[in-house]
XYZ file of C-alpha atoms in Angstrom:
437
model
C 97.009 83.652 140.272
C 100.162 85.171 138.827
C 102.555 83.751 136.311
C 106.332 83.987 136.137
C 107.678 86.973 134.314
C 109.207 84.812 131.609
C 107.382 81.479 131.808
C 108.898 78.558 130.060
C 106.576 77.576 127.257
C 108.191 74.744 125.296
C 107.020 74.399 121.762
C 104.706 71.534 120.899
C 106.620 68.385 119.998
C 107.419 68.138 116.351
C 106.571 65.137 114.313
C 109.453 63.001 113.258
C 110.627 63.029 109.647
C 108.724 59.822 108.966
C 105.508 60.844 110.682
C 102.595 61.891 108.482
C 101.392 65.461 108.880
C 98.443 65.996 111.198
C 95.137 66.292 109.381
C 93.165 67.462 112.434
C 94.763 70.855 113.019
C 93.888 74.021 111.170
C 96.367 74.845 108.359
C 96.641 78.309 109.880
C 98.143 76.766 113.036
C 100.493 74.263 111.453
C 104.244 74.674 111.087
C 103.952 73.815 107.396
C 101.782 76.879 106.861
C 104.319 79.225 108.365
C 107.400 77.723 106.789
C 106.314 76.544 103.371
C 103.577 78.958 102.381
C 105.741 82.041 102.756
C 109.357 82.858 101.958
C 111.442 83.010 105.119
C 113.988 85.703 105.784
C 117.623 84.673 105.795
C 120.879 85.745 104.237
C 119.674 84.906 100.722
C 115.956 85.779 100.808
C 116.851 89.079 102.496
C 117.901 90.348 99.069
C 114.572 89.261 97.633
C 112.760 91.040 100.454
C 114.738 94.202 99.785
C 114.029 93.974 96.062
C 110.273 93.556 96.595
C 110.297 96.471 99.066
C 112.078 98.663 96.551
C 109.808 97.745 93.618
C 106.575 98.169 95.581
C 107.655 101.445 97.145
C 108.659 102.854 93.758
C 105.184 101.935 92.570
C 103.624 103.721 95.538
C 105.730 106.787 94.824
C 104.590 106.746 91.189
C 100.970 106.679 92.320
C 101.588 109.563 94.681
C 103.307 111.556 91.951
C 100.289 111.276 89.656
C 97.757 111.274 92.506
C 94.856 110.844 90.083
C 93.135 107.658 91.216
C 89.478 108.097 91.984
C 88.842 111.515 93.534
C 92.626 112.165 93.613
C 94.221 114.565 96.015
C 95.537 111.977 98.468
C 98.739 113.971 98.833
C 96.951 117.227 99.611
C 96.973 116.487 103.332
C 100.762 116.678 103.371
C 101.112 119.383 100.759
C 98.559 121.741 102.288
C 97.506 120.743 105.782
C 100.738 119.345 107.250
C 102.712 122.122 105.626
C 100.397 124.707 107.197
C 100.690 123.061 110.601
C 104.464 123.042 110.217
C 104.459 126.807 109.925
C 102.377 127.240 113.070
C 104.464 124.739 115.055
C 107.662 126.470 113.936
C 106.225 129.602 115.578
C 105.715 127.693 118.859
C 101.977 127.050 118.828
C 99.697 124.169 118.077
C 96.917 124.838 115.523
C 94.211 125.404 118.113
C 91.871 127.250 115.742
C 91.981 124.460 113.173
C 89.199 121.885 113.736
C 91.153 119.339 111.736
C 93.903 119.227 114.374
C 92.782 116.203 116.392
C 96.119 114.665 117.367
C 98.122 114.396 120.577
C 100.950 116.888 121.003
C 103.635 114.367 120.006
C 102.259 114.507 116.498
C 103.765 117.949 116.270
C 107.250 116.367 116.333
C 106.408 114.223 113.305
C 104.934 117.214 111.454
C 108.065 119.280 112.208
C 110.555 116.507 111.388
C 110.658 117.220 107.631
C 112.196 120.585 108.506
C 115.457 118.709 109.141
C 115.654 117.959 105.404
C 114.115 121.148 104.036
C 117.443 122.818 103.235
C 117.679 120.195 100.460
C 114.055 119.118 99.850
C 110.606 120.640 99.837
C 108.305 119.832 102.745
C 106.299 117.175 100.911
C 109.398 115.449 99.516
C 111.059 115.484 102.968
C 107.931 114.079 104.615
C 107.772 111.209 102.089
C 111.478 110.454 102.592
C 111.010 110.208 106.360
C 107.929 108.039 105.883
C 109.915 105.660 103.710
C 112.669 105.533 106.318
C 110.100 104.607 108.967
C 108.703 101.964 106.609
C 112.239 100.597 106.086
C 112.799 100.518 109.874
C 109.656 98.423 110.296
C 110.769 96.090 107.528
C 114.252 95.708 109.019
C 112.935 95.094 112.516
C 110.511 92.450 111.272
C 113.193 90.815 109.102
C 115.574 90.532 112.059
C 112.756 88.961 114.132
C 111.996 86.544 111.288
C 115.582 85.528 110.679
C 115.934 82.976 113.469
C 112.534 81.360 112.961
C 110.364 80.090 110.131
C 108.095 83.140 110.236
C 107.007 85.720 107.719
C 106.138 89.027 109.384
C 108.481 91.064 107.157
C 106.999 89.593 103.960
C 103.526 90.299 105.190
C 104.315 93.999 105.837
C 106.242 94.512 102.611
C 103.512 92.976 100.459
C 100.445 94.130 102.385
C 101.217 97.851 102.741
C 100.965 98.523 98.940
C 97.388 97.244 99.101
C 96.648 100.724 100.479
C 98.180 102.224 97.313
C 99.974 105.549 97.941
C 97.986 106.554 101.046
C 100.648 105.381 103.546
C 103.156 107.843 102.005
C 100.806 110.769 102.568
C 99.867 110.216 106.234
C 102.017 110.037 109.315
C 100.567 106.685 110.432
C 103.580 104.722 109.211
C 105.695 106.631 111.770
C 103.253 105.852 114.571
C 103.081 102.217 113.475
C 106.871 101.996 113.507
C 106.946 103.002 117.170
C 104.412 100.353 118.145
C 106.025 97.621 116.011
C 109.503 98.229 117.377
C 108.164 98.385 120.916
C 106.486 94.993 120.554
C 109.595 93.456 119.002
C 111.600 94.659 121.998
C 109.055 93.098 124.381
C 109.858 89.696 122.855
C 113.362 89.876 124.329
C 114.436 88.959 127.834
C 116.597 91.979 128.539
C 115.262 94.555 131.031
C 116.898 97.245 128.906
C 114.899 96.053 125.903
C 111.680 96.135 127.902
C 112.401 99.669 129.068
C 113.244 100.819 125.583
C 110.089 99.184 124.265
C 108.069 100.964 126.935
C 109.686 104.265 126.040
C 108.769 103.772 122.368
C 105.183 102.889 123.319
C 104.992 106.004 125.515
C 106.327 108.143 122.683
C 103.855 106.540 120.314
C 101.004 107.311 122.703
C 101.860 111.005 122.455
C 102.086 110.750 118.678
C 98.762 108.962 118.028
C 97.420 107.435 121.284
C 96.835 103.895 120.042
C 100.494 102.702 120.282
C 99.956 102.712 124.068
C 97.988 99.500 123.473
C 101.310 97.775 122.747
C 101.626 97.618 126.538
C 98.431 95.760 127.243
C 99.827 92.251 126.789
C 103.161 92.526 128.614
C 103.654 89.607 131.048
C 102.820 90.320 134.661
C 105.663 91.085 136.965
C 109.011 92.622 136.163
C 108.376 93.044 132.426
C 105.198 95.024 132.998
C 106.780 97.159 135.690
C 109.768 97.986 133.480
C 107.795 98.676 130.306
C 104.890 100.559 131.844
C 107.150 102.711 134.018
C 109.339 103.604 131.069
C 106.256 104.467 128.988
C 104.816 106.694 131.723
C 108.095 108.492 132.342
C 108.697 109.036 128.613
C 105.159 110.327 127.957
C 105.164 112.612 130.995
C 108.598 114.020 130.221
C 107.800 114.664 126.562
C 104.450 116.196 127.454
C 106.102 118.559 129.908
C 108.716 119.560 127.333
C 106.093 120.240 124.670
C 103.973 122.232 127.121
C 107.050 124.308 128.002
C 107.969 125.199 124.438
C 104.577 125.232 122.709
C 101.205 126.762 123.552
C 97.977 124.795 123.317
C 99.496 121.307 123.542
C 96.226 119.725 124.757
C 93.892 121.643 122.462
C 93.283 118.529 120.360
C 90.943 117.129 123.035
C 88.254 119.656 122.213
C 88.176 118.798 118.501
C 88.380 115.057 119.104
C 85.447 115.097 121.514
C 83.276 116.831 118.911
C 83.728 114.216 116.190
C 80.575 112.704 114.693
C 79.877 109.509 112.756
C 82.221 109.241 109.771
C 80.906 107.724 106.558
C 83.519 104.957 106.640
C 82.789 103.755 110.165
C 80.546 100.837 111.073
C 77.958 103.302 112.323
C 78.243 105.201 109.092
C 77.643 102.028 107.097
C 74.510 101.365 109.136
C 73.229 104.858 108.331
C 74.086 104.444 104.654
C 72.097 101.180 104.551
C 69.196 102.922 106.223
C 69.348 105.749 103.699
C 69.471 103.287 100.784
C 66.381 101.546 102.168
C 64.527 104.870 102.523
C 64.501 104.642 106.326
C 66.892 107.494 107.162
C 66.819 110.930 105.537
C 70.218 112.317 106.530
C 73.134 113.446 104.387
C 76.957 113.511 104.473
C 78.855 116.766 105.063
C 82.504 117.675 105.565
C 83.126 118.210 109.259
C 86.496 118.173 111.027
C 88.294 117.384 107.776
C 86.241 114.295 106.868
C 82.796 113.397 105.591
C 80.424 112.747 108.483
C 76.691 112.024 108.518
C 74.266 114.641 109.751
C 70.596 114.074 110.413
C 68.285 112.375 112.876
C 69.661 109.662 115.185
C 73.290 110.485 114.328
C 74.016 111.813 117.790
C 72.374 108.799 119.418
C 74.346 106.441 117.228
C 77.564 108.296 118.089
C 76.870 107.889 121.804
C 76.096 104.195 121.255
C 79.496 103.671 119.671
C 81.142 105.508 122.544
C 79.467 103.021 124.874
C 80.731 100.173 122.684
C 84.250 101.578 122.957
C 83.906 101.655 126.759
C 82.644 98.048 126.653
C 85.681 97.069 124.535
C 88.012 98.697 127.063
C 86.304 96.894 129.931
C 86.629 93.584 128.086
C 90.360 94.224 127.639
C 90.701 94.992 131.335
C 88.838 91.780 132.178
C 91.067 89.819 129.826
C 94.150 91.294 131.460
C 92.908 90.287 134.921
C 91.809 86.800 133.902
C 94.727 85.803 131.644
C 96.839 83.088 133.173
C 98.975 81.869 130.287
C 101.613 83.970 128.546
C 103.873 83.106 125.645
C 106.228 85.285 123.617
C 103.299 85.916 121.241
C 100.809 87.141 123.868
C 101.892 90.813 123.888
C 101.752 90.840 120.099
C 98.395 89.129 119.856
C 96.873 91.273 122.603
C 97.970 94.485 120.908
C 96.377 93.503 117.595
C 93.152 92.380 119.306
C 92.945 95.586 121.341
C 93.457 97.922 118.386
C 90.933 95.961 116.302
C 88.304 96.161 119.048
C 88.771 99.897 119.477
C 88.785 100.397 115.706
C 85.478 98.700 114.986
C 83.758 100.475 117.910
C 85.081 103.892 116.846
C 82.923 106.623 115.291
C 85.774 107.133 112.820
C 87.543 104.524 110.686
C 89.816 106.413 108.371
C 91.540 104.340 105.659
C 94.971 104.923 107.252
C 93.843 102.901 110.285
C 94.581 99.827 108.195
C 98.276 100.806 108.326
C 98.190 100.198 112.082
C 96.431 96.858 111.771
C 98.738 95.582 109.035
C 101.780 96.552 111.112
C 100.498 94.783 114.221
C 99.500 91.706 112.221
C 103.006 91.610 110.778
C 104.484 91.639 114.289
C 102.241 88.762 115.290
C 103.552 86.774 112.330
C 107.119 87.017 113.642
C 106.166 84.481 116.304
C 105.310 80.839 115.631
C 103.231 80.908 118.801
C 100.791 83.534 117.506
C 97.080 82.734 117.284
C 96.375 85.661 114.943
C 97.125 84.115 111.576
C 93.465 83.976 110.491
C 93.115 87.600 111.595
C 96.133 88.624 109.484
C 94.571 86.947 106.468
C 91.234 88.749 106.985
C 93.054 92.094 107.079
C 94.467 91.657 103.579
C 91.175 91.929 101.677
C 90.047 94.576 104.169
C 93.061 96.692 103.184
C 92.364 96.193 99.459
C 88.732 97.201 99.946
C 89.843 100.252 101.927
C 91.769 101.412 98.839
C 88.639 100.926 96.747
C 86.686 102.992 99.258
C 89.315 105.743 99.270
C 90.397 107.111 96.914
C 89.067 104.973 94.059
C 85.335 104.948 94.840
C 85.155 107.641 97.479
C 82.536 109.704 95.620
C 80.298 106.611 95.541
C 80.939 105.982 99.231
C 79.964 109.521 100.231
C 76.821 109.529 98.107
C 75.826 105.998 99.170
C 75.860 104.699 95.612
C 75.502 100.884 95.291
C 79.185 100.286 94.479
C 80.443 102.427 97.338
C 77.932 100.945 99.777
C 78.891 97.393 98.779
C 82.600 98.107 99.340
C 81.920 99.584 102.761
C 79.701 96.698 103.846
C 82.339 94.185 102.794
C 85.266 96.099 104.285
C 83.586 96.786 107.633
C 82.219 93.258 107.730
C 85.778 91.924 107.411
C 87.026 94.278 110.157
C 84.194 93.189 112.447
C 84.902 89.549 111.753
C 88.636 90.088 112.375
C 87.927 91.790 115.696
C 85.611 88.970 116.811
C 88.108 86.277 115.772
C 90.975 88.113 117.444
C 89.134 88.501 120.749
C 87.974 84.872 120.712
C 91.381 83.411 119.931
C 93.174 85.638 122.437
C 90.775 84.588 125.215
C 90.977 80.910 124.255
C 94.790 80.983 124.163
C 95.312 82.758 127.498
C 92.201 82.433 129.664
C 90.030 79.487 128.705
C 90.865 76.165 130.416
C 93.204 73.925 128.458
C 91.456 70.804 127.224
C 93.183 67.572 128.025
């Protein structure tokens, strides 16, 4: 059974002014939650949004300037690693001999972009400026989407991102998130040109960090999917051909990515840490591929198990896509968040910057009153705060498996696992499960 490309889904009837509010529905699904609990974006509150963005981002910049929380050195990745890669890319080659290069070739464009500002700024300063511009683009896109409805996606993004402290300014994940967020916002429109542009952004994002391709998974069947998916494929193929023409080793990242082990911050890593704390597993943590990974017995088996879980998550997403019969404007947004959550919790690696992706996708969901992901968005807030405790504040305790570090990881990964389960359940119930009369 297929559905129209843009089905007409009228909103649920609103209660009259004299009607008492419903006491049977979840507060997360009520209009009063979306309109009264959060500030809405309009001509007046837009100034408040801008002020909060400015204050919080100045605070993040101050933290980055001192860079002394916990183990410190959050900015070293930009100052040393990205800057080193920039020199190699400027010479026309990807860093094939560097095991820490694990990114698709489009990432090279982001790494090289600060060179546009380097006549006036140093590399690190230019990178941070471009990251803030991407952050501002996300905020503006979400604010525009919020303006015509009683929604709060922009406020969620502006207030949630600082929970990760200064980390977002020192990784290129904000740029990748911007591509996915803007693509999803374009999919909400009815214009074929918007769908094609959204597909192009998703295709570009896929070559920058792979996961933005999941923005395409929830597009309505029919013309929208054809337009978006075709544009994504053409954009990705064209860019890949151009990069292969001008740079050597554009696909070298596949070798390093396939060799990754079980990172200490992943769900598998938490299981090993619990086993070590109980005296059941004798392994240790070592730096491999630019991150701390566990080495010892059963690590390889556990890594293969999580690969199988990732395959199972992909198969579930394919099944959902085939079985879904109901689409609303929120479905592409909700599906993208559910998909990225499922692939995150089944990954052998859960770096703290992954929360940037999830917060951005949750913010997009909250631009629609039809979303079913409000509880998921709420779960991600404490998960983000705990991620900051894990890195950089308590990272030494996390690596050594000390009680404080282990407790933080159990709580953070438990929240992510719960968010993934809730997201998958609510997406299925909203689009596949029979509607109860």
